Amino acid sequence: MGPSGTGKTTLLRLIGGQLRPDHGQVLVEGQDVHRLSRRELYRLRRRMGMLFQSGALLTDLNVFDNVAFPIRENTRLPEPLVRNLVLMKLEAVGLRGAVSLMPSELSGGMARRVALARAIALDPMLMMYDEPFTGLDPITMGVIVSLIRRLNDALEMTSIVVSHDVAEAGSIADWVYLISEGRVMDAGPPQQLRREASDWSRQFLEGLPDGPVPFHYPAPDYLDDLMGGDTR
Amino acid sequence: MGPFQRLGHAALGVLERLGRGHLFLFRTLLAMGTLVRRPGLLVRELYSVGVLSLLIIAVSGLFVGMVLGYQGYITLVDFGAAEALGTVVALSLVRELGPVVTALLFAGRAGSALTAEIGLMKATEQLSSMEMMAVDPYKRVIAPRFLAGVISLPLLAAIFSAVGVAGGYFIGVGVLGVDAGAYWSQMQASVDFREDVMSGVIKSLVFGVVAAWIAVFEGYDATPTSEGVSRATTRTVVHTALAILALDFILTGLMFGDI
């Protein structure tokens, strides 16, 4: 968790090998992601799933083909088996009835659930969620929150959820890292974090408008500015 | 920044893009192998890039041929050489207008669509999500579209020229009264396959590579916002048109310069 613009999404992209770090290394299952060859990186990515904020469904394919996409591209399973797998994944997110809809016919929440079904299509060991709670109505939000936790337990994966929704993320997380300006500010189980957080963390967790993170963007003296000669 | 710094900055920017464009082309060529195993990907793009451009190419070819019929006749009849109309129409089309006008129309019809499609796929994170699903966008998205452009353009140029010759015939023979036998026989006698037709084919192949390359690169390199995609689409049409006209000059010089 962390405020907007602190590099949470960047962190996910580093883990997925889509961005290259200036220095330091990213280890996934002991492998340095950025030292892998392209072939090895793609093999590793088959065991990672990522849910994008926008869903990022392929707009020229319907729901079924979208969920089938990673299976068909990465395996040579016979079509009846692909069909079963797709229906199982869609059943898990409650959208088996929507198989033949096109992405343009889905609501935002449905699109995100389809994207979730697609992300778990290859049974990843690591799931990454990029702001999964943003822009959802309360009901859909509840659905997504419980889906993330239930899928994580049922498929025995590791899930990394990037979010700034304190309540939702806190309700399902085992461990929370608060990051700001590229640094980990606080870490721990959610309850403990609420009890013994630093001033900065408390401001973030409780949503206080002013505190260690000032309300005002750095500016010259207010009075000087109002009276001021520099009109820019 | 002073004016010199700005100039240097701009020049470096252009060079950097040029470098990226070449690396991009290199990776696209490497990704081409997939299309042997999965020709279906190519066929779909051939349809949207090539077949869907057929109508505009054929109609334009017809009009250009008809105009050539009029213009050629007006000039030739003064010299009593109206029978040579077939030659004039065919040579203009096969050597020059076929490849060039087809490439310009292709940039407007298919190139802009390719750029917009790929740019929007990037802006909506579809390309990123493919990468994360262990699917290489170069293989799945870029290579089929690029190759479809390279294959389509020479074929479209051939159709353009053929329809144009028919248009010239319609005006020259049908309207202006040139002898039909003379129209065809003069054309057959003076259009050389190796010299004229092949030079047109080579041109349109080169144009195909350049037009398809610019279109897919601009899409892939677009800033992932609506403004960025719109700018990339404009750039595709402008850069392709300039590149085609400059290359046409160079190729013509190389092929006919020593006569």
CSV table of C-alpha atoms in Angstrom, one decimal:
chain,number,residue,atom,x,y,z
A,1,MET,CA,0.0,0.0,0.0
A,2,GLY,CA,1.1,3.5,-0.5
A,3,PRO,CA,0.0,6.9,-1.9
A,4,SER,CA,-0.4,7.4,-5.7
A,5,GLY,CA,2.7,7.9,-7.6
A,6,THR,CA,5.1,6.1,-5.2
A,7,GLY,CA,6.0,3.3,-7.6
A,8,LYS,CA,3.6,0.5,-6.6
A,9,THR,CA,2.7,-0.4,-10.1
A,10,THR,CA,6.3,0.0,-11.2
A,11,LEU,CA,7.2,-2.5,-8.5
A,12,LEU,CA,4.8,-5.1,-10.0
A,13,ARG,CA,6.3,-4.4,-13.5
A,14,LEU,CA,9.7,-5.0,-12.1
A,15,ILE,CA,8.7,-8.3,-10.6
A,16,GLY,CA,7.1,-9.3,-13.9
A,17,GLY,CA,10.3,-8.4,-15.8
A,18,GLN,CA,8.5,-5.8,-17.9
A,19,LEU,CA,10.8,-3.0,-16.6
A,20,ARG,CA,14.5,-3.2,-15.9
A,21,PRO,CA,15.8,-1.8,-12.6
A,22,ASP,CA,18.6,0.7,-12.6
A,23,HIS,CA,20.2,-1.2,-9.8
A,24,GLY,CA,19.4,-4.0,-7.4
A,25,GLN,CA,17.8,-7.3,-8.2
A,26,VAL,CA,14.4,-8.9,-8.1
A,27,LEU,CA,14.3,-12.6,-7.1
A,28,VAL,CA,11.3,-14.8,-7.9
A,29,GLU,CA,11.7,-18.3,-6.6
A,30,GLY,CA,15.4,-17.6,-6.2
A,31,GLN,CA,15.8,-16.6,-9.8
A,32,ASP,CA,17.0,-13.1,-10.7
A,33,VAL,CA,14.3,-12.0,-13.0
A,34,HIS,CA,16.4,-9.6,-15.0
A,35,ARG,CA,19.3,-12.0,-15.6
A,36,LEU,CA,17.0,-14.6,-17.3
A,37,SER,CA,17.1,-15.0,-21.0
A,38,ARG,CA,13.9,-14.1,-22.9
A,39,ARG,CA,13.0,-17.8,-23.1
A,40,GLU,CA,13.5,-18.4,-19.4
A,41,LEU,CA,11.6,-15.1,-18.5
A,42,TYR,CA,8.6,-16.3,-20.6
A,43,ARG,CA,8.8,-19.7,-18.9
A,44,LEU,CA,8.7,-17.9,-15.5
A,45,ARG,CA,5.8,-15.7,-16.6
A,46,ARG,CA,3.7,-18.7,-17.4
A,47,ARG,CA,3.7,-19.3,-13.6
A,48,MET,CA,2.8,-15.6,-12.8
A,49,GLY,CA,-0.6,-14.0,-13.2
A,50,MET,CA,-1.2,-10.3,-13.3
A,51,LEU,CA,-4.5,-8.5,-13.1
A,52,PHE,CA,-4.3,-5.1,-14.7
A,53,GLN,CA,-6.2,-2.1,-13.4
A,54,SER,CA,-8.1,-1.8,-16.7
A,55,GLY,CA,-8.6,-5.5,-17.1
A,56,ALA,CA,-6.7,-5.3,-20.4
A,57,LEU,CA,-9.0,-7.9,-22.1
A,58,LEU,CA,-8.3,-8.4,-25.8
A,59,THR,CA,-11.1,-6.4,-27.4
A,60,ASP,CA,-11.4,-8.5,-30.5
A,61,LEU,CA,-12.1,-11.8,-28.6
A,62,ASN,CA,-15.1,-12.7,-26.6
A,63,VAL,CA,-15.0,-13.7,-22.9
A,64,PHE,CA,-14.4,-17.4,-23.7
A,65,ASP,CA,-11.6,-16.8,-26.1
A,66,ASN,CA,-10.0,-14.2,-23.7
A,67,VAL,CA,-9.8,-16.8,-20.9
A,68,ALA,CA,-8.7,-19.5,-23.3
A,69,PHE,CA,-6.0,-17.2,-24.8
A,70,PRO,CA,-3.2,-18.0,-22.4
A,71,ILE,CA,-4.1,-21.7,-22.4
A,72,ARG,CA,-4.1,-22.0,-26.2
A,73,GLU,CA,-1.0,-19.9,-26.6
A,74,ASN,CA,1.1,-21.7,-24.0
A,75,THR,CA,-0.1,-25.3,-24.1
A,76,ARG,CA,-1.2,-27.8,-26.7
A,77,LEU,CA,-4.2,-29.1,-24.8
A,78,PRO,CA,-7.1,-30.5,-26.9
A,79,GLU,CA,-10.0,-28.1,-27.4
A,80,PRO,CA,-12.5,-30.0,-25.2
A,81,LEU,CA,-10.1,-29.8,-22.3
A,82,VAL,CA,-9.5,-26.1,-23.0
A,83,ARG,CA,-13.2,-25.6,-22.9
A,84,ASN,CA,-13.5,-27.4,-19.5
A,85,LEU,CA,-10.7,-25.3,-18.1
A,86,VAL,CA,-12.2,-22.1,-19.3
A,87,LEU,CA,-15.6,-22.9,-17.9
A,88,MET,CA,-14.0,-23.9,-14.5
A,89,LYS,CA,-12.2,-20.6,-14.3
A,90,LEU,CA,-15.2,-18.6,-15.2
A,91,GLU,CA,-17.3,-20.5,-12.7
A,92,ALA,CA,-14.8,-19.6,-10.1
A,93,VAL,CA,-15.4,-15.9,-10.7
A,94,GLY,CA,-19.2,-16.4,-11.2
A,95,LEU,CA,-19.3,-15.5,-14.9
A,96,ARG,CA,-19.8,-18.8,-16.6
A,97,GLY,CA,-23.0,-17.4,-18.0
A,98,ALA,CA,-21.2,-14.6,-19.8
A,99,VAL,CA,-18.9,-16.8,-22.0
A,100,SER,CA,-20.1,-15.4,-25.3
A,101,LEU,CA,-20.2,-11.7,-24.4
A,102,MET,CA,-17.7,-9.4,-26.0
A,103,PRO,CA,-15.5,-7.2,-23.7
A,104,SER,CA,-17.4,-4.1,-24.8
A,105,GLU,CA,-20.6,-5.6,-23.4
A,106,LEU,CA,-19.2,-6.1,-19.9
A,107,SER,CA,-19.4,-3.7,-16.9
A,108,GLY,CA,-16.2,-2.6,-15.3
A,109,GLY,CA,-16.5,-5.1,-12.5
A,110,MET,CA,-17.4,-7.9,-14.8
A,111,ALA,CA,-14.4,-7.1,-17.1
A,112,ARG,CA,-12.1,-7.3,-14.0
A,113,ARG,CA,-13.5,-10.7,-13.0
A,114,VAL,CA,-13.0,-12.0,-16.5
A,115,ALA,CA,-9.5,-10.7,-16.5
A,116,LEU,CA,-9.0,-12.4,-13.1
A,117,ALA,CA,-10.3,-15.7,-14.6
A,118,ARG,CA,-7.8,-15.2,-17.4
A,119,ALA,CA,-4.9,-14.4,-15.1
A,120,ILE,CA,-5.5,-17.7,-13.1
A,121,ALA,CA,-6.0,-19.8,-16.3
A,122,LEU,CA,-2.6,-21.4,-16.1
A,123,ASP,CA,-2.8,-21.9,-12.3
A,124,PRO,CA,0.0,-19.4,-11.4
A,125,MET,CA,2.1,-19.7,-8.2
A,126,LEU,CA,2.3,-15.9,-8.0
A,127,MET,CA,-0.6,-13.5,-8.6
A,128,MET,CA,-0.2,-9.8,-8.9
A,129,TYR,CA,-3.1,-7.4,-8.6
A,130,ASP,CA,-2.7,-3.8,-9.8
A,131,GLU,CA,-5.2,-1.6,-7.9
A,132,PRO,CA,-8.0,-4.2,-8.1
A,133,PHE,CA,-10.4,-2.2,-6.0
A,134,THR,CA,-10.3,1.1,-7.9
A,135,GLY,CA,-13.5,2.4,-9.5
A,136,LEU,CA,-15.8,-0.4,-8.4
A,137,ASP,CA,-19.3,-0.2,-6.8
A,138,PRO,CA,-19.5,-1.6,-3.2
A,139,ILE,CA,-21.1,-4.9,-4.3
A,140,THR,CA,-18.5,-5.6,-7.0
A,141,MET,CA,-15.8,-4.5,-4.6
A,142,GLY,CA,-17.0,-7.0,-2.1
A,143,VAL,CA,-17.0,-9.7,-4.7
A,144,ILE,CA,-13.4,-8.9,-5.8
A,145,VAL,CA,-12.1,-8.7,-2.3
A,146,SER,CA,-13.5,-12.1,-1.3
A,147,LEU,CA,-12.4,-13.6,-4.7
A,148,ILE,CA,-8.8,-12.6,-4.2
A,149,ARG,CA,-8.7,-14.2,-0.8
A,150,ARG,CA,-10.6,-17.3,-1.8
A,151,LEU,CA,-8.6,-17.9,-5.0
A,152,ASN,CA,-5.4,-17.4,-3.1
A,153,ASP,CA,-6.3,-20.1,-0.6
A,154,ALA,CA,-7.8,-22.5,-3.0
A,155,LEU,CA,-5.0,-22.4,-5.6
A,156,GLU,CA,-2.3,-22.1,-2.9
A,157,MET,CA,-0.7,-19.1,-4.5
A,158,THR,CA,1.2,-16.1,-3.3
A,159,SER,CA,-0.8,-12.9,-4.0
A,160,ILE,CA,0.7,-9.4,-4.2
A,161,VAL,CA,-2.0,-6.8,-4.1
A,162,VAL,CA,-1.1,-3.2,-4.9
A,163,SER,CA,-3.7,-0.8,-3.5
A,164,HIS,CA,-4.4,2.4,-1.7
A,165,ASP,CA,-7.7,1.2,-0.3
A,166,VAL,CA,-6.7,0.7,3.3
A,167,ALA,CA,-9.9,-1.1,4.5
A,168,GLU,CA,-10.2,-3.6,1.7
A,169,ALA,CA,-6.5,-4.4,1.4
A,170,GLY,CA,-6.2,-4.6,5.2
A,171,SER,CA,-9.2,-7.0,5.4
A,172,ILE,CA,-7.6,-9.8,3.3
A,173,ALA,CA,-3.8,-9.2,3.7
A,174,ASP,CA,-1.6,-11.4,5.8
A,175,TRP,CA,1.2,-8.9,5.6
A,176,VAL,CA,1.2,-5.2,4.6
A,177,TYR,CA,4.1,-3.1,3.3
A,178,LEU,CA,3.5,0.6,3.3
A,179,ILE,CA,5.7,2.3,0.7
A,180,SER,CA,6.3,5.9,-0.1
A,181,GLU,CA,8.8,7.6,-2.4
A,182,GLY,CA,10.4,4.2,-3.2
A,183,ARG,CA,11.0,3.2,0.4
A,184,VAL,CA,9.3,0.7,2.7
A,185,MET,CA,7.9,2.9,5.5
A,186,ASP,CA,6.3,0.2,7.7
A,187,ALA,CA,5.6,-3.5,7.4
A,188,GLY,CA,3.7,-6.0,9.4
A,189,PRO,CA,0.3,-7.7,9.8
A,190,PRO,CA,-2.6,-5.2,9.4
A,191,GLN,CA,-3.7,-5.2,13.0
A,192,GLN,CA,-0.2,-4.7,14.4
A,193,LEU,CA,0.4,-2.0,11.8
A,194,ARG,CA,-2.7,-0.1,13.0
A,195,ARG,CA,-1.5,-0.3,16.6
A,196,GLU,CA,2.1,0.6,16.4
A,197,ALA,CA,2.5,2.7,13.2
A,198,SER,CA,4.7,5.7,12.7
A,199,ASP,CA,3.2,9.1,12.2
A,200,TRP,CA,3.5,8.9,8.5
A,201,SER,CA,1.8,5.4,8.4
A,202,ARG,CA,-1.0,6.6,10.7
A,203,GLN,CA,-1.7,9.5,8.5
A,204,PHE,CA,-1.9,7.2,5.5
A,205,LEU,CA,-4.0,4.5,7.3
A,206,GLU,CA,-6.4,6.9,8.8
A,207,GLY,CA,-6.6,9.2,5.8
A,208,LEU,CA,-5.7,12.4,7.6
A,209,PRO,CA,-5.4,15.4,5.2
A,210,ASP,CA,-2.4,16.9,6.9
A,211,GLY,CA,0.5,15.5,8.8
A,212,PRO,CA,4.0,14.4,7.8
A,213,VAL,CA,2.7,14.5,4.3
A,214,PRO,CA,1.8,18.2,4.0
A,215,PHE,CA,-1.5,19.3,2.5
A,216,HIS,CA,0.3,22.0,0.5
A,217,TYR,CA,2.4,21.4,-2.5
A,218,PRO,CA,5.7,23.2,-1.9
A,219,ALA,CA,5.2,26.9,-2.7
A,220,PRO,CA,6.7,30.3,-2.0
A,221,ASP,CA,5.4,32.2,1.0
A,222,TYR,CA,1.6,32.8,0.7
A,223,LEU,CA,1.7,36.5,1.6
A,224,ASP,CA,4.6,37.2,-0.6
A,225,ASP,CA,2.9,35.4,-3.5
A,226,LEU,CA,-0.4,37.4,-3.1
A,227,MET,CA,1.4,40.7,-2.9
A,228,GLY,CA,4.0,39.5,-5.2
A,229,GLY,CA,5.7,41.0,-8.2
A,230,ASP,CA,6.4,37.8,-10.0
A,231,THR,CA,3.2,37.2,-12.0
A,232,ARG,CA,4.0,33.9,-13.5
B,1,MET,CA,18.0,25.7,-23.4
B,2,GLY,CA,19.7,27.8,-26.1
B,3,PRO,CA,18.9,27.3,-29.8
B,4,PHE,CA,22.0,25.1,-30.4
B,5,GLN,CA,21.1,22.9,-27.4
B,6,ARG,CA,17.6,22.6,-28.7
B,7,LEU,CA,18.9,21.7,-32.2
B,8,GLY,CA,21.2,19.1,-30.7
B,9,HIS,CA,18.4,17.7,-28.5
B,10,ALA,CA,16.1,17.4,-31.4
B,11,ALA,CA,18.8,15.7,-33.6
B,12,LEU,CA,19.6,13.2,-30.8
B,13,GLY,CA,15.9,12.5,-30.4
B,14,VAL,CA,15.5,11.7,-34.1
B,15,LEU,CA,18.6,9.5,-34.1
B,16,GLU,CA,17.4,7.6,-31.0
B,17,ARG,CA,14.0,7.0,-32.6
B,18,LEU,CA,15.7,5.8,-35.8
B,19,GLY,CA,17.8,3.4,-33.7
B,20,ARG,CA,14.7,2.1,-31.9
B,21,GLY,CA,12.9,1.7,-35.2
B,22,HIS,CA,15.7,-0.5,-36.5
B,23,LEU,CA,15.9,-2.6,-33.4
B,24,PHE,CA,12.2,-3.0,-33.7
B,25,LEU,CA,12.4,-4.2,-37.3
B,26,PHE,CA,15.1,-6.6,-36.3
B,27,ARG,CA,13.0,-8.1,-33.5
B,28,THR,CA,10.0,-8.3,-35.9
B,29,LEU,CA,12.0,-10.2,-38.4
B,30,LEU,CA,13.2,-12.6,-35.7
B,31,ALA,CA,9.6,-13.2,-34.7
B,32,MET,CA,8.5,-14.1,-38.2
B,33,GLY,CA,9.2,-17.8,-37.7
B,34,THR,CA,5.9,-18.1,-35.8
B,35,LEU,CA,4.0,-17.4,-38.9
B,36,VAL,CA,5.2,-20.6,-40.6
B,37,ARG,CA,3.8,-22.6,-37.7
B,38,ARG,CA,0.6,-20.5,-37.4
B,39,PRO,CA,-0.4,-19.2,-40.9
B,40,GLY,CA,-3.9,-18.4,-39.5
B,41,LEU,CA,-2.5,-15.3,-37.8
B,42,LEU,CA,-1.2,-14.0,-41.1
B,43,VAL,CA,-4.3,-14.8,-43.1
B,44,ARG,CA,-6.5,-12.8,-40.7
B,45,GLU,CA,-4.3,-9.7,-41.1
B,46,LEU,CA,-4.0,-10.2,-44.9
B,47,TYR,CA,-7.8,-9.9,-44.9
B,48,SER,CA,-7.9,-6.7,-42.9
B,49,VAL,CA,-4.9,-5.0,-44.4
B,50,GLY,CA,-5.2,-6.2,-48.0
B,51,VAL,CA,-8.6,-7.4,-48.9
B,52,LEU,CA,-10.3,-4.5,-47.1
B,53,SER,CA,-8.1,-2.0,-49.1
B,54,LEU,CA,-9.1,-3.5,-52.4
B,55,LEU,CA,-12.1,-1.3,-53.1
B,56,ILE,CA,-10.3,2.1,-52.6
B,57,ILE,CA,-7.3,0.8,-54.6
B,58,ALA,CA,-9.5,-0.4,-57.5
B,59,VAL,CA,-11.6,2.7,-57.6
B,60,SER,CA,-8.6,5.0,-57.5
B,61,GLY,CA,-6.8,3.0,-60.1
B,62,LEU,CA,-9.8,3.3,-62.4
B,63,PHE,CA,-9.9,7.1,-62.1
B,64,VAL,CA,-6.2,7.5,-62.4
B,65,GLY,CA,-6.3,5.4,-65.6
B,66,MET,CA,-9.1,7.4,-67.0
B,67,VAL,CA,-7.4,10.6,-66.4
B,68,LEU,CA,-4.2,9.3,-68.0
B,69,GLY,CA,-6.4,8.3,-71.0
B,70,TYR,CA,-7.5,11.9,-71.4
B,71,GLN,CA,-4.2,13.6,-70.7
B,72,GLY,CA,-2.2,11.1,-72.8
B,73,TYR,CA,-4.6,11.5,-75.7
B,74,ILE,CA,-4.5,15.3,-75.7
B,75,THR,CA,-0.7,15.3,-75.9
B,76,LEU,CA,-0.3,12.5,-78.3
B,77,VAL,CA,-2.9,13.5,-80.8
B,78,ASP,CA,-0.9,16.7,-81.6
B,79,PHE,CA,1.9,14.5,-82.9
B,80,GLY,CA,-0.4,12.1,-84.7
B,81,ALA,CA,0.6,9.4,-82.3
B,82,ALA,CA,-2.7,8.6,-80.6
B,83,GLU,CA,-2.2,4.9,-81.1
B,84,ALA,CA,0.6,5.1,-78.6
B,85,LEU,CA,-1.9,5.8,-75.9
B,86,GLY,CA,-1.8,2.3,-74.6
B,87,THR,CA,2.0,2.5,-74.1
B,88,VAL,CA,1.8,5.8,-72.3
B,89,VAL,CA,-1.0,4.7,-69.9
B,90,ALA,CA,0.6,1.3,-69.2
B,91,LEU,CA,4.2,2.6,-68.7
B,92,SER,CA,3.0,5.5,-66.4
B,93,LEU,CA,1.0,3.1,-64.3
B,94,VAL,CA,3.4,0.1,-64.1
B,95,ARG,CA,6.6,2.1,-63.5
B,96,GLU,CA,5.4,5.0,-61.4
B,97,LEU,CA,1.8,5.7,-60.5
B,98,GLY,CA,0.9,2.1,-59.6
B,99,PRO,CA,3.5,1.6,-56.8
B,100,VAL,CA,3.5,5.2,-55.6
B,101,VAL,CA,-0.2,6.0,-55.5
B,102,THR,CA,-1.0,2.6,-54.1
B,103,ALA,CA,1.6,3.1,-51.3
B,104,LEU,CA,0.2,6.5,-50.5
B,105,LEU,CA,-3.4,5.2,-50.4
B,106,PHE,CA,-2.2,2.2,-48.4
B,107,ALA,CA,-0.7,4.5,-45.8
B,108,GLY,CA,-4.0,6.3,-45.5
B,109,ARG,CA,-6.2,3.3,-45.5
B,110,ALA,CA,-4.3,0.4,-43.9
B,111,GLY,CA,-1.2,2.0,-42.3
B,112,SER,CA,-3.2,4.5,-40.2
B,113,ALA,CA,-5.5,1.6,-39.1
B,114,LEU,CA,-2.6,-0.5,-38.1
B,115,THR,CA,-1.0,2.3,-36.1
B,116,ALA,CA,-4.2,3.1,-34.3
B,117,GLU,CA,-5.0,-0.5,-33.5
B,118,ILE,CA,-1.5,-1.3,-32.1
B,119,GLY,CA,-1.4,2.1,-30.3
B,120,LEU,CA,-4.7,1.4,-28.6
B,121,MET,CA,-3.7,-2.1,-27.7
B,122,LYS,CA,-0.7,-0.5,-26.0
B,123,ALA,CA,-2.8,2.2,-24.3
B,124,THR,CA,-5.3,-0.3,-22.9
B,125,GLU,CA,-2.4,-2.5,-21.6
B,126,GLN,CA,-3.4,-5.4,-23.9
B,127,LEU,CA,0.2,-5.7,-25.1
B,128,SER,CA,1.5,-5.6,-21.5
B,129,SER,CA,-1.1,-8.2,-20.5
B,130,MET,CA,0.1,-10.4,-23.4
B,131,GLU,CA,3.6,-10.2,-22.2
B,132,MET,CA,2.5,-11.2,-18.7
B,133,MET,CA,0.7,-14.2,-20.2
B,134,ALA,CA,4.0,-15.3,-21.6
B,135,VAL,CA,2.9,-14.4,-25.1
B,136,ASP,CA,5.3,-12.3,-27.2
B,137,PRO,CA,3.5,-9.4,-28.8
B,138,TYR,CA,6.1,-9.3,-31.5
B,139,LYS,CA,5.1,-12.8,-32.6
B,140,ARG,CA,1.4,-12.5,-31.9
B,141,VAL,CA,0.6,-8.9,-33.0
B,142,ILE,CA,3.5,-7.2,-34.8
B,143,ALA,CA,4.9,-9.8,-37.1
B,144,PRO,CA,1.7,-10.9,-38.8
B,145,ARG,CA,0.6,-7.3,-39.4
B,146,PHE,CA,4.0,-6.3,-40.8
B,147,LEU,CA,4.2,-9.3,-43.2
B,148,ALA,CA,0.6,-8.8,-44.3
B,149,GLY,CA,1.5,-5.2,-45.3
B,150,VAL,CA,4.6,-6.4,-47.2
B,151,ILE,CA,2.6,-9.0,-49.1
B,152,SER,CA,-0.4,-6.9,-49.7
B,153,LEU,CA,1.1,-3.8,-51.2
B,154,PRO,CA,2.7,-5.3,-54.3
B,155,LEU,CA,-0.5,-7.2,-55.0
B,156,LEU,CA,-2.6,-4.1,-54.6
B,157,ALA,CA,-0.2,-2.1,-56.8
B,158,ALA,CA,-0.6,-4.8,-59.5
B,159,ILE,CA,-4.4,-4.5,-59.3
B,160,PHE,CA,-4.2,-0.7,-59.3
B,161,SER,CA,-2.1,-0.8,-62.6
B,162,ALA,CA,-4.4,-3.4,-64.2
B,163,VAL,CA,-7.6,-1.5,-63.4
B,164,GLY,CA,-5.9,1.7,-64.5
B,165,VAL,CA,-5.0,0.2,-67.9
B,166,ALA,CA,-8.6,-0.8,-68.3
B,167,GLY,CA,-9.7,2.8,-67.3
B,168,GLY,CA,-7.4,4.2,-69.9
B,169,TYR,CA,-8.8,1.8,-72.5
B,170,PHE,CA,-12.4,2.8,-71.6
B,171,ILE,CA,-11.6,6.5,-72.2
B,172,GLY,CA,-9.1,6.1,-75.1
B,173,VAL,CA,-11.0,3.5,-77.1
B,174,GLY,CA,-14.5,3.9,-75.8
B,175,VAL,CA,-14.8,7.7,-75.6
B,176,LEU,CA,-12.0,9.2,-77.7
B,177,GLY,CA,-12.0,6.6,-80.6
B,178,VAL,CA,-8.5,5.3,-80.5
B,179,ASP,CA,-8.2,2.0,-82.3
B,180,ALA,CA,-8.6,-0.9,-79.8
B,181,GLY,CA,-6.1,-3.1,-81.6
B,182,ALA,CA,-3.5,-0.4,-81.6
B,183,TYR,CA,-4.1,0.3,-77.9
B,184,TRP,CA,-3.2,-3.2,-76.9
B,185,SER,CA,-0.6,-4.1,-79.5
B,186,GLN,CA,1.4,-0.9,-78.9
B,187,MET,CA,1.3,-1.6,-75.2
B,188,GLN,CA,2.4,-5.2,-75.7
B,189,ALA,CA,5.2,-4.2,-78.0
B,190,SER,CA,6.8,-1.5,-75.8
B,191,VAL,CA,6.2,-2.6,-72.2
B,192,ASP,CA,9.1,-4.8,-71.3
B,193,PHE,CA,8.6,-7.3,-68.6
B,194,ARG,CA,12.0,-7.2,-67.0
B,195,GLU,CA,12.6,-3.4,-67.5
B,196,ASP,CA,9.2,-2.0,-66.7
B,197,VAL,CA,7.1,-4.5,-64.9
B,198,MET,CA,9.8,-5.8,-62.6
B,199,SER,CA,11.0,-2.3,-61.7
B,200,GLY,CA,7.4,-1.6,-60.6
B,201,VAL,CA,7.3,-4.8,-58.6
B,202,ILE,CA,10.6,-4.0,-56.9
B,203,LYS,CA,9.4,-0.5,-56.0
B,204,SER,CA,6.2,-1.7,-54.6
B,205,LEU,CA,7.9,-4.4,-52.5
B,206,VAL,CA,10.3,-1.8,-51.1
B,207,PHE,CA,7.3,0.5,-50.4
B,208,GLY,CA,5.5,-2.4,-48.8
B,209,VAL,CA,8.3,-3.0,-46.3
B,210,VAL,CA,8.7,0.7,-45.5
B,211,ALA,CA,4.9,1.5,-45.2
B,212,ALA,CA,4.3,-1.6,-43.0
B,213,TRP,CA,7.4,-1.0,-40.9
B,214,ILE,CA,6.4,2.7,-40.2
B,215,ALA,CA,2.8,1.8,-39.4
B,216,VAL,CA,3.6,-1.0,-36.9
B,217,PHE,CA,6.5,0.9,-35.4
B,218,GLU,CA,4.5,4.1,-34.8
B,219,GLY,CA,1.8,2.0,-33.2
B,220,TYR,CA,4.1,0.1,-30.9
B,221,ASP,CA,6.1,3.3,-30.1
B,222,ALA,CA,3.1,5.5,-29.5
B,223,THR,CA,2.7,7.3,-26.2
B,224,PRO,CA,-0.1,5.3,-24.5
B,225,THR,CA,-2.7,8.0,-24.3
B,226,SER,CA,-5.4,9.1,-26.7
B,227,GLU,CA,-3.4,12.1,-27.8
B,228,GLY,CA,-0.3,9.9,-28.3
B,229,VAL,CA,-2.2,7.5,-30.5
B,230,SER,CA,-3.7,10.2,-32.6
B,231,ARG,CA,-0.3,11.8,-33.1
B,232,ALA,CA,1.2,8.4,-34.0
B,233,THR,CA,-1.5,7.9,-36.6
B,234,THR,CA,-0.8,11.2,-38.2
B,235,ARG,CA,2.9,10.5,-38.1
B,236,THR,CA,2.4,7.2,-39.9
B,237,VAL,CA,0.6,8.9,-42.8
B,238,VAL,CA,3.0,11.8,-43.1
B,239,HIS,CA,6.2,9.8,-42.7
B,240,THR,CA,5.1,7.1,-45.0
B,241,ALA,CA,4.2,9.5,-47.7
B,242,LEU,CA,7.5,11.4,-47.4
B,243,ALA,CA,9.5,8.1,-47.3
B,244,ILE,CA,7.7,6.7,-50.3
B,245,LEU,CA,8.2,9.8,-52.5
B,246,ALA,CA,11.9,10.0,-51.5
B,247,LEU,CA,12.5,6.3,-52.1
B,248,ASP,CA,10.7,6.5,-55.4
B,249,PHE,CA,13.1,9.2,-56.5
B,250,ILE,CA,16.1,7.1,-55.3
B,251,LEU,CA,14.9,3.8,-56.9
B,252,THR,CA,14.0,5.5,-60.2
B,253,GLY,CA,17.5,7.0,-60.3
B,254,LEU,CA,19.0,3.6,-59.6
B,255,MET,CA,16.9,1.7,-62.1
B,256,PHE,CA,16.7,4.2,-65.0
B,257,GLY,CA,19.5,6.6,-64.2
B,258,ASP,CA,22.0,5.1,-66.6
B,259,ILE,CA,19.9,5.3,-69.7
